[in-house]
Amino acid sequence: MLFLAFRHLISRKKQTFFILLGVTLGTMVYIFVSGMQLGLREFIIEQLVENDAHLKVSGREEWIEPPAMAEALFGPNKVVSWFVPPAGKRDEERILYPQGWIERLRRTPDVAAYSEQMVIQVIAAKGAVKSNATLVGVVPDRQRQVTIIEKYITDGRYTDIGQSGNRVVVGDGLLKKMGGRLGDTLLIGGTGSKPTPFKVAAVFHLGVQQFDDNFIYGALRDVQQLNGTPGRITHIAVRLYDVTQAASLANYLSVGAADKVQSWDQANQSFLQLFQIQDLFRIMITVGILVIAAFGIYNVLTIIVNQKRREIAILRSLGYTPREIMSLFLIQGLAIGVVGAFFGLGFGYGACRWLGIWGENFSGHFKLTISYEPSIYVTAFAMATLSSLVAGLIPAVAAGRMTPIDIIRQEG
Amino acid sequence: MSIQVTDLSKSFGDPPHKVLHEMSFEIKNGEYVSIWGRSGSGKTTLLYILSTLDSPTTGQILIDGKNPNTMSVQEIHDFRNHSIGFIFQFHYLLSELTALENILLPVRKTGEHEALQDRALEMMSLFGLKGLEHRLPSQLSGGEQQRVAIARALIRRPRYLFADEPTGNLDSKNGEIVMALLKEANQTWGTSIVLVTHERTYAQQAHRRIELIDGRLASHDAQISL
């Protein structure tokens, strides 16, 4: 029946072309939108995962509770009435037993590397310009094993932070805001500590505004000294051999721990929810386009089946079975789906390549990430083919059910 | 090898309206039979029952000793493909296929279209269609289209050829050509022919004539010995 099916398609060039165009467009849009969205997602995840940590141990946040305060101030079993009840966060965030965690992480086989961090909120100033910032104190050699921030250094060298010496690596957004550049000195002061001069030893650009406009990296010892808390750490950043195990390991390490353990995905739930909305949006657009294309196939095949009633009658009288008649029309729907999907894959890939090149030229050193994940192409192909098959099925079954005598009688 | 019809009747609708009344006759192998009668006499209905396209309401039909109503879907379609040829009043050619491809349509089903291409070309030559092999039906005259339809019906050299008013849409010259081709098929290949016509002159060209009046067998000539 292949021969006849293709002859049918070829003989109706215009109709075939327009249905093919619908399937091609549907497939192409899916690939293009998916490539862009998943590329952006891969980029964001890379920033989140590779520049921060696969999982992070941090001091548990403790909150002031009036009963506990009453007991601490007035002794047990006292009834205290507050005019203004005490509230707010208790003390600073810190890991109580860092050495215990380090021992535990060393013994955990999934852990590839770890790095102690001291994270504090500071005010950075250059001349009269001041800006809030997050200062991360790190041990540079260990931090290099946990994140790939070194890859995003645009000026200077990451290792110039050293073990101490008040040198920092600053996000380019923050530096730009302050009118600074490599080699300049910034005055950095924490809450309750006096501003201390730090030299800009390197500049990074991650492409994530949250980091580029706010973050400063310095030596752990310098940050501890600035904060007046020598030996204290607030976080331990951990890198795993397998990032997909982050959430389950975080849950495992949390059991019975006084400190908070969070995997990168647990810490960035809002991003993941955004991805889910993106997925839904992408699927809705594509399903919409493919449904329109499928309706096109359905309508055209239904019209053709009605137009070809006499041919169906003659084929049946020549010994072609109902199943063969059904396959004649099903093949046409499927052929449109497969060919349209292939064109869609090609054009979709081309559009992604073009966007990638355009993105690279457009924004200089920042490369727009496009995903070429094979699953996008497999899904696009499967969706186009399946929708065409389903669309072709109803008229094909109707054609298969027609009996020659009924057709001849109706046609008169 | 024959078609045996016993007490055949056919009704349509609810309440049933009988269009064929109990009739019995036999068509022998190699016989050329015409079914003749006025419009509405039930001749086309009888032809469709004889050719397995329709089934009787009561009575029985045996073709080569087999009852088509008890055959499986596959058996009945194989039987149609191998043993039966059809010619309709309208040519019913597939508009996307060339004349040659249309003729080879029955044998394409079994993948024999390449092996039987020479036979198809010979038939085209015999039917005065030489040089028209690659023309589409729309590029052929009505007479040529009907001759292509006859060649298609005969490509497999079937045992039975059923023709429903094959000259109904043709002028007298082309009608004569078609009738001559039917006669030749009967004489050359021994194909049993059942011709439905309302034209007395064409009906008389058959070996035997069955006349229908209001769905009843009015008369039929004595069976001739072949």
XYZ file of C-alpha atoms in Angstrom:
638
model
C 0.000 0.000 0.000
C 3.060 2.236 0.305
C 3.080 2.836 -3.440
C -0.558 3.925 -3.505
C -0.245 6.005 -0.344
C 2.692 7.964 -1.756
C 0.930 8.426 -5.066
C -2.022 9.908 -3.165
C 0.274 12.295 -1.300
C 2.214 13.339 -4.392
C -0.944 13.918 -6.414
C -2.161 16.468 -3.827
C 0.974 18.560 -3.656
C -0.548 21.716 -2.188
C -2.525 19.971 0.560
C 0.412 17.744 1.427
C 2.750 20.738 1.553
C 0.578 22.702 3.963
C -0.003 19.810 6.373
C 3.691 19.008 6.203
C 4.410 22.644 6.997
C 2.190 22.440 10.099
C 3.988 19.370 11.454
C 7.385 20.840 10.556
C 6.589 24.102 12.339
C 5.287 22.299 15.422
C 8.420 20.178 15.662
C 10.703 23.105 14.927
C 9.104 25.347 17.555
C 9.381 22.602 20.154
C 13.082 22.113 19.415
C 13.809 25.827 19.286
C 11.938 26.699 22.489
C 13.237 23.603 24.292
C 16.798 24.251 23.154
C 16.581 27.800 24.463
C 14.823 26.976 27.733
C 16.857 23.900 28.551
C 20.033 25.719 27.528
C 19.175 28.515 29.934
C 18.348 25.933 32.561
C 21.645 24.095 32.019
C 23.437 27.426 32.300
C 21.635 28.411 35.511
C 22.151 24.978 37.034
C 25.804 25.083 36.084
C 26.105 28.429 37.814
C 24.238 27.202 40.864
C 25.896 23.824 41.087
C 29.402 24.500 39.898
C 29.911 27.942 41.412
C 28.373 27.335 44.743
C 28.331 23.739 45.942
C 26.530 20.472 45.371
C 25.485 20.593 48.972
C 26.127 22.919 51.826
C 26.343 22.510 55.574
C 25.388 25.691 57.420
C 24.602 26.768 60.928
C 20.997 26.212 61.870
C 19.007 29.410 62.199
C 17.697 29.755 65.741
C 14.885 32.040 66.728
C 14.199 33.754 70.067
C 11.152 32.222 71.818
C 9.497 34.114 74.782
C 9.230 31.025 77.101
C 12.924 30.218 76.672
C 13.845 33.859 77.289
C 11.640 33.953 80.403
C 13.336 30.840 81.774
C 16.818 32.210 80.975
C 16.129 35.595 82.557
C 13.823 34.766 85.491
C 14.422 31.095 86.220
C 12.132 28.082 85.747
C 8.376 27.979 86.492
C 7.898 31.745 86.509
C 4.914 33.388 84.867
C 6.179 36.324 82.827
C 4.020 38.842 81.009
C 5.800 40.777 78.293
C 4.884 44.283 77.181
C 6.751 43.569 73.963
C 7.630 39.872 73.667
C 11.226 39.178 72.582
C 11.583 38.071 68.967
C 14.098 37.737 66.144
C 17.041 35.576 65.092
C 19.311 34.280 67.791
C 23.001 34.984 67.567
C 24.926 34.665 64.325
C 24.664 31.757 61.955
C 27.582 29.400 62.561
C 28.528 25.757 62.521
C 28.926 24.594 66.073
C 31.320 21.661 65.557
C 33.135 22.186 62.249
C 35.772 19.537 63.003
C 33.067 16.898 63.515
C 31.573 17.717 60.129
C 34.949 17.618 58.438
C 35.634 14.174 59.882
C 32.197 12.984 58.790
C 32.576 14.345 55.265
C 36.030 12.761 54.937
C 34.506 9.387 55.758
C 31.590 9.766 53.312
C 32.510 8.001 50.053
C 30.233 10.179 47.862
C 32.096 13.352 48.845
C 34.748 14.444 46.328
C 35.876 17.649 48.098
C 34.802 20.139 50.711
C 35.675 23.716 51.590
C 35.057 25.679 54.763
C 33.513 29.116 54.299
C 32.783 32.160 56.368
C 29.943 34.163 54.791
C 29.128 37.614 56.144
C 27.240 40.647 54.963
C 29.483 43.676 54.475
C 29.521 47.207 53.127
C 32.150 47.783 50.477
C 33.239 51.320 49.741
C 35.416 53.008 47.171
C 35.705 56.681 47.857
C 32.202 57.972 48.445
C 30.497 55.022 46.686
C 29.234 52.313 49.005
C 27.468 49.064 48.308
C 26.135 46.143 50.286
C 27.859 42.883 49.463
C 28.264 39.282 50.547
C 31.840 38.486 51.521
C 32.755 34.809 51.293
C 35.916 33.749 53.108
C 37.423 30.648 51.536
C 40.548 28.520 51.543
C 41.423 29.107 47.861
C 42.953 25.698 47.164
C 39.993 23.862 48.676
C 37.432 26.176 47.092
C 38.938 25.426 43.653
C 38.116 21.744 44.175
C 34.507 22.515 45.096
C 33.517 25.137 42.504
C 34.725 26.204 39.089
C 34.757 29.934 39.833
C 38.330 30.098 38.543
C 36.929 29.451 35.033
C 34.984 32.706 35.188
C 37.872 34.999 36.218
C 38.019 37.744 33.611
C 40.891 39.780 35.120
C 43.722 38.791 37.448
C 44.204 35.376 39.059
C 41.947 33.631 41.556
C 44.851 32.161 43.522
C 46.160 35.683 44.275
C 43.730 35.755 47.221
C 46.335 33.616 48.996
C 45.952 32.413 52.573
C 45.804 35.982 53.899
C 46.900 39.498 52.973
C 43.541 41.212 52.464
C 43.146 40.505 48.760
C 39.752 39.811 47.219
C 38.084 38.596 44.026
C 35.107 40.817 43.169
C 32.129 40.316 40.835
C 32.380 42.585 37.804
C 28.869 43.985 38.371
C 29.718 45.093 41.878
C 33.050 46.543 40.811
C 31.413 48.429 37.974
C 28.827 49.862 40.359
C 31.623 51.156 42.538
C 33.693 52.457 39.664
C 36.587 50.188 40.607
C 38.988 48.006 38.657
C 41.700 45.433 39.103
C 44.364 46.595 41.559
C 42.101 49.126 43.301
C 41.580 49.087 47.049
C 38.114 48.735 48.565
C 37.182 49.477 52.132
C 35.181 46.555 53.472
C 33.442 46.625 56.830
C 31.114 44.169 58.515
C 28.442 44.840 61.135
C 30.318 46.048 64.182
C 33.757 45.907 62.553
C 35.628 48.863 61.242
C 36.287 49.168 57.481
C 39.470 47.428 56.403
C 41.260 47.963 53.095
C 41.214 45.000 50.653
C 42.990 44.976 47.296
C 41.071 43.740 44.204
C 43.255 40.798 43.072
C 40.866 39.427 40.435
C 37.473 40.022 38.843
C 34.892 37.341 37.970
C 31.868 37.246 35.699
C 29.487 34.311 36.130
C 26.657 35.727 34.073
C 24.278 35.466 37.057
C 23.459 38.923 38.296
C 22.836 37.710 41.833
C 26.517 36.694 42.058
C 28.166 39.268 39.823
C 26.569 42.267 41.564
C 26.928 41.092 45.161
C 29.702 38.632 45.812
C 33.269 39.138 46.998
C 35.638 36.256 47.728
C 38.489 36.635 50.188
C 40.826 34.451 52.268
C 39.017 32.660 55.110
C 41.464 33.947 57.723
C 41.052 37.574 56.552
C 37.256 37.348 56.702
C 37.290 35.717 60.145
C 39.571 38.527 61.341
C 37.403 41.230 59.798
C 34.347 39.762 61.544
C 36.223 39.412 64.836
C 35.460 35.676 64.977
C 38.731 33.796 64.452
C 38.299 30.058 63.824
C 34.574 30.361 63.155
C 32.982 29.122 59.932
C 29.392 29.523 58.781
C 29.291 27.004 55.923
C 31.004 23.971 54.495
C 30.616 23.714 50.732
C 30.705 20.117 49.487
C 31.289 18.691 46.033
C 30.057 15.200 45.226
C 31.181 12.699 42.632
C 27.571 12.432 41.447
C 25.512 15.634 41.656
C 22.245 13.733 41.262
C 22.825 12.178 44.683
C 22.935 15.609 46.375
C 19.387 15.653 47.753
C 19.443 12.103 49.129
C 22.871 12.631 50.725
C 21.715 15.935 52.235
C 18.728 14.142 53.770
C 21.003 11.397 55.075
C 23.489 13.844 56.612
C 20.678 15.903 58.174
C 19.502 13.039 60.366
C 20.423 13.897 63.959
C 22.557 16.883 62.936
C 22.360 20.180 64.808
C 23.267 22.079 61.646
C 21.388 22.536 58.411
C 22.365 20.428 55.374
C 20.894 21.433 52.024
C 21.543 20.202 48.510
C 21.780 22.720 45.675
C 18.279 21.855 44.436
C 16.748 22.080 47.912
C 18.338 25.502 48.322
C 17.041 26.707 44.962
C 13.476 25.454 44.990
C 12.231 28.679 43.426
C 14.406 28.086 40.342
C 13.151 24.541 40.023
C 9.549 25.723 40.260
C 10.314 28.244 37.545
C 11.667 25.408 35.407
C 8.451 23.470 35.924
C 6.408 26.465 34.787
C 8.714 26.787 31.780
C 8.174 23.103 30.971
C 4.425 23.493 31.181
C 4.483 26.572 28.984
C 6.710 24.882 26.407
C 4.571 21.754 26.312
C 1.389 23.826 25.982
C 2.737 25.783 23.013
C 3.959 22.677 21.272
C 0.874 20.607 21.962
C -1.196 23.530 20.646
C 0.735 23.642 17.394
C 0.744 19.871 16.972
C -2.986 19.644 17.707
C -3.614 22.191 14.951
C -1.362 20.200 12.599
C -3.076 16.959 13.639
C -6.476 18.505 12.963
C -5.157 19.495 9.541
C -4.171 15.889 8.860
C -7.487 14.624 10.209
C -9.525 17.049 8.110
C -7.603 16.481 4.911
C -7.637 12.690 5.273
C -11.360 12.722 6.075
C -12.024 14.757 2.930
C -9.790 12.451 0.899
C -11.521 9.333 2.234
C -14.838 10.795 1.133
C -13.455 11.865 -2.228
C -11.926 8.422 -2.784
C -15.005 6.349 -1.957
C -15.234 4.971 -5.486
C -11.550 4.078 -5.429
C -12.035 2.339 -2.089
C -14.920 0.382 -3.626
C -12.863 -0.677 -6.628
C -9.869 -1.617 -4.449
C -12.118 -3.762 -2.248
C -13.649 -5.406 -5.314
C -10.123 -6.114 -6.584
C -9.399 -8.052 -3.398
C -7.804 -5.414 -1.166
C -8.787 -6.170 2.447
C -10.293 -3.652 4.917
C -6.958 -3.678 6.752
C -5.098 -2.783 3.559
C -7.520 0.068 2.871
C -7.020 1.309 6.437
C -3.251 1.151 6.071
C -3.479 3.125 2.797
C -4.713 6.173 4.714
C -2.814 5.513 7.906
C 0.457 5.442 5.960
C -0.374 8.862 4.544
C -0.891 10.349 8.008
C 2.217 8.662 9.318
C 4.324 9.654 6.314
C 3.365 13.303 6.793
C 4.237 12.986 10.491
C 7.614 11.346 9.903
C 8.693 13.601 7.024
C 7.376 16.726 8.805
C 9.177 15.670 11.966
C 12.456 15.161 10.095
C 12.187 18.586 8.473
C 11.262 20.029 11.872
C 14.327 18.429 13.461
C 16.561 19.884 10.752
C 15.072 23.375 10.841
C 14.873 23.332 14.640
C 18.541 22.381 14.893
C 19.434 25.069 12.351
C 17.457 27.695 14.277
C 19.219 26.701 17.511
C 22.627 26.944 15.837
C 21.741 30.345 14.439
C 20.574 31.558 17.837
C 23.758 30.251 19.446
C 25.939 32.100 16.939
C 23.823 35.240 17.191
C 23.958 35.107 20.989
C 27.726 34.753 20.935
C 28.229 37.706 18.622
C 25.601 39.780 20.320
C 26.945 39.779 23.846
C 30.690 39.421 23.496
C 32.245 37.072 26.033
C 28.846 35.871 27.270
C 27.704 32.855 25.248
C 24.001 32.160 25.052
C 23.676 28.518 26.048
C 21.508 26.387 23.742
C 20.747 22.807 24.649
C 21.219 20.091 22.038
C 20.080 17.390 24.453
C 19.140 14.306 22.318
C 15.995 13.793 24.408
C 14.579 17.075 22.972
C 14.913 15.714 19.447
C 13.587 12.270 20.374
C 10.569 13.813 22.143
C 9.871 16.188 19.235
C 10.031 13.339 16.736
C 7.853 11.064 18.860
C 5.235 13.793 19.465
C 4.981 14.739 15.787
C 4.801 11.136 14.627
C 2.333 10.090 17.292
C -0.004 13.039 16.744
C -0.008 12.372 12.978
C -0.693 8.690 13.563
C -3.611 9.431 15.883
C -4.970 12.059 13.472
C -4.776 9.592 10.579
C -6.301 6.728 12.547
C -9.928 7.921 12.630
C -10.383 8.524 8.871
C -8.321 5.393 8.132
C -10.566 3.209 10.299
C -13.619 4.799 8.655
C -12.187 3.975 5.222
C -11.450 0.382 6.268
C -15.047 -0.079 7.416
C -16.572 0.972 4.097
C -17.975 -1.904 2.096
C -17.855 -1.760 -1.694
C -21.547 -2.440 -2.079
C -22.544 0.399 0.279
C -20.304 2.825 -1.582
C -21.623 1.737 -4.973
C -25.224 2.028 -3.794
C -24.656 5.476 -2.252
C -22.731 6.723 -5.274
C -25.591 5.485 -7.468
C -16.528 -25.042 -11.861
C -19.765 -23.095 -11.896
C -21.978 -20.646 -10.087
C -25.041 -22.338 -8.602
C -27.905 -20.196 -7.398
C -30.627 -21.838 -5.291
C -33.817 -20.113 -4.075
C -32.025 -16.768 -3.920
C -33.929 -13.737 -2.741
C -32.939 -10.306 -1.531
C -34.809 -7.734 0.528
C -33.953 -4.190 1.572
C -35.250 -1.883 4.268
C -37.552 -2.179 7.236
C -40.230 -3.392 6.645
C -38.380 -5.557 4.131
C -38.989 -4.866 0.496
C -38.158 -7.830 -1.692
C -36.204 -6.890 -4.808
C -35.227 -10.410 -5.863
C -37.703 -13.278 -5.557
C -36.703 -16.901 -5.098
C -34.647 -17.766 -8.150
C -32.488 -20.716 -9.060
C -30.130 -21.134 -12.008
C -26.586 -22.140 -12.848
C -23.787 -20.461 -14.781
C -21.287 -22.969 -16.098
C -17.584 -22.563 -16.474
C -16.678 -20.658 -19.646
C -20.240 -19.540 -20.231
C -21.149 -16.028 -21.421
C -24.416 -15.031 -19.763
C -26.275 -11.764 -19.998
C -28.722 -10.583 -17.362
C -31.213 -8.434 -19.089
C -34.137 -6.379 -17.889
C -35.521 -2.924 -17.409
C -34.142 -0.402 -15.007
C -35.142 -1.396 -11.440
C -35.675 -5.054 -12.322
C -32.971 -6.146 -9.862
C -30.273 -7.166 -12.354
C -27.482 -5.137 -10.735
C -28.411 -6.445 -7.274
C -28.237 -9.980 -8.649
C -24.833 -9.265 -10.199
C -23.425 -7.968 -6.908
C -24.641 -11.094 -5.112
C -23.177 -13.372 -7.794
C -19.865 -11.501 -7.576
C -19.600 -11.814 -3.742
C -19.908 -8.051 -3.167
C -23.332 -8.552 -1.565
C -25.089 -11.441 0.122
C -28.571 -12.866 -0.369
C -31.276 -12.492 2.281
C -32.352 -16.087 1.812
C -31.221 -18.869 -0.447
C -27.737 -19.885 -1.335
C -25.056 -19.248 -3.876
C -22.177 -21.604 -4.473
C -19.178 -20.535 -6.521
C -16.951 -23.449 -7.478
C -18.769 -25.375 -4.760
C -18.001 -22.790 -2.025
C -20.459 -20.519 -0.282
C -18.946 -16.989 -0.200
C -20.965 -16.160 2.912
C -19.086 -18.751 4.935
C -15.622 -17.647 3.761
C -13.316 -15.649 6.063
C -12.458 -12.017 5.215
C -9.066 -13.089 3.934
C -10.504 -15.959 1.853
C -13.155 -13.797 0.222
C -10.618 -11.095 -0.674
C -8.156 -13.661 -2.028
C -10.975 -15.187 -4.042
C -11.938 -11.771 -5.457
C -8.323 -10.993 -6.261
C -7.550 -14.279 -8.008
C -10.822 -15.517 -9.501
C -13.019 -12.503 -10.183
C -12.811 -9.504 -12.450
C -15.142 -6.505 -12.303
C -16.172 -3.948 -14.864
C -18.459 -1.181 -13.676
C -20.532 1.294 -15.619
C -18.080 3.967 -14.500
C -14.483 3.003 -15.119
C -13.399 3.663 -11.473
C -9.766 4.083 -12.452
C -7.426 5.500 -9.824
C -6.761 9.038 -10.960
C -3.210 9.152 -9.544
C -2.049 6.083 -11.468
C -1.135 5.798 -15.120
C -3.054 3.475 -17.462
C -0.416 0.741 -17.070
C -0.343 1.105 -13.270
C -4.132 0.888 -13.147
C -4.092 -2.332 -15.155
C -1.490 -3.825 -12.799
C -3.415 -2.797 -9.653
C -4.910 -6.270 -8.854
C -1.525 -7.986 -9.150
C 0.308 -5.263 -7.201
C -1.487 -6.566 -4.112
C 0.414 -9.840 -4.389
C 3.657 -8.232 -5.579
C 3.386 -9.698 -9.095
C 3.152 -6.369 -10.912
C 6.695 -6.539 -12.268
C 6.395 -10.144 -13.413
C 3.104 -9.422 -15.205
C 4.104 -6.119 -16.797
C 4.716 -7.715 -20.216
C 1.275 -9.289 -20.101
C -0.241 -5.898 -19.297
C 1.583 -4.312 -22.231
C 0.381 -7.107 -24.542
C -3.187 -6.537 -23.388
C -2.873 -2.803 -23.939
C -1.716 -3.495 -27.456
C -4.579 -5.973 -27.989
C -7.122 -3.469 -26.629
C -5.869 -0.663 -28.856
C -4.183 1.205 -26.010
C -0.602 1.018 -27.243
C 1.335 4.207 -26.553
C -1.017 5.249 -23.749
C 0.798 3.322 -20.999
C 1.989 6.353 -19.066
C -1.076 8.517 -19.468
C -3.244 9.357 -16.495
C -6.991 8.554 -16.695
C -7.726 12.252 -17.150
C -5.653 12.169 -20.359
C -7.711 9.318 -21.860
C -11.066 9.328 -23.648
C -14.110 7.609 -22.095
C -13.709 4.589 -24.417
C -10.012 4.291 -23.608
C -10.732 4.531 -19.881
C -13.260 1.697 -20.085
C -10.820 -0.452 -22.082
C -8.182 0.149 -19.389
C -10.783 -0.956 -16.809
C -11.443 -4.150 -18.831
C -7.713 -4.845 -19.089
C -7.462 -4.359 -15.306
C -10.294 -6.835 -14.762
C -8.607 -9.408 -17.005
C -4.935 -8.992 -16.051
C -5.068 -12.048 -13.808
C -7.063 -14.095 -16.327
C -9.862 -14.613 -13.768
C -12.340 -17.452 -14.039
C -15.279 -15.048 -13.755
C -15.809 -11.583 -15.170
C -18.754 -9.532 -13.926
C -19.679 -6.534 -16.034
C -22.292 -4.029 -14.870
C -23.540 -1.976 -17.834
C -20.005 -1.608 -19.218
C -21.279 0.247 -22.265
C -23.648 2.491 -20.327
C -21.438 5.543 -20.559
C -20.050 4.984 -24.038
C -21.082 5.902 -27.545
C -22.149 3.062 -29.853
C -18.718 2.730 -31.493
C -16.917 2.364 -28.192
C -19.762 0.164 -26.931
C -19.137 -2.239 -29.824
C -15.417 -2.290 -29.067
C -16.071 -3.164 -25.406
C -18.501 -5.936 -26.365
C -15.963 -7.342 -28.820
C -13.326 -7.382 -26.083
C -15.636 -9.262 -23.719
C -16.344 -11.854 -26.408
C -12.646 -12.207 -27.106
C -11.836 -12.694 -23.425
C -14.466 -15.427 -23.253
C -13.221 -17.156 -26.372
C -9.473 -16.717 -25.839
C -9.123 -17.367 -22.116
C -12.348 -19.217 -21.375
C -13.410 -16.581 -18.850
C -17.020 -16.992 -17.676
C -18.747 -13.680 -18.270
C -21.838 -12.341 -16.543
C -22.985 -9.182 -18.284
C -25.687 -6.922 -16.927
C -27.256 -4.752 -19.586
C -30.542 -3.171 -20.482
C -29.716 -3.159 -24.169
C -31.287 -6.092 -25.959
C -28.703 -6.158 -28.793
C -25.797 -6.509 -26.375
C -27.687 -9.086 -24.296
C -28.227 -11.167 -27.402
C -24.474 -11.427 -28.014
C -24.176 -13.734 -24.963
C -24.480 -17.537 -25.091
C -27.449 -17.339 -22.802
C -29.810 -14.625 -21.644
C -31.471 -14.335 -18.244
C -34.382 -11.930 -18.220
C -35.589 -10.273 -15.027
C -38.941 -8.580 -14.565
C -39.600 -6.938 -11.180
C -37.019 -9.115 -9.441
C -38.337 -12.353 -10.810
C -36.703 -14.690 -13.268
C -38.962 -14.105 -16.264
C -37.186 -16.380 -18.668
C -33.835 -17.860 -19.423
C -32.582 -19.483 -22.526
C -31.738 -23.127 -22.481
C -28.265 -23.804 -21.270
C -25.987 -24.357 -24.214
C -23.364 -27.016 -24.207
C -19.859 -25.606 -24.243
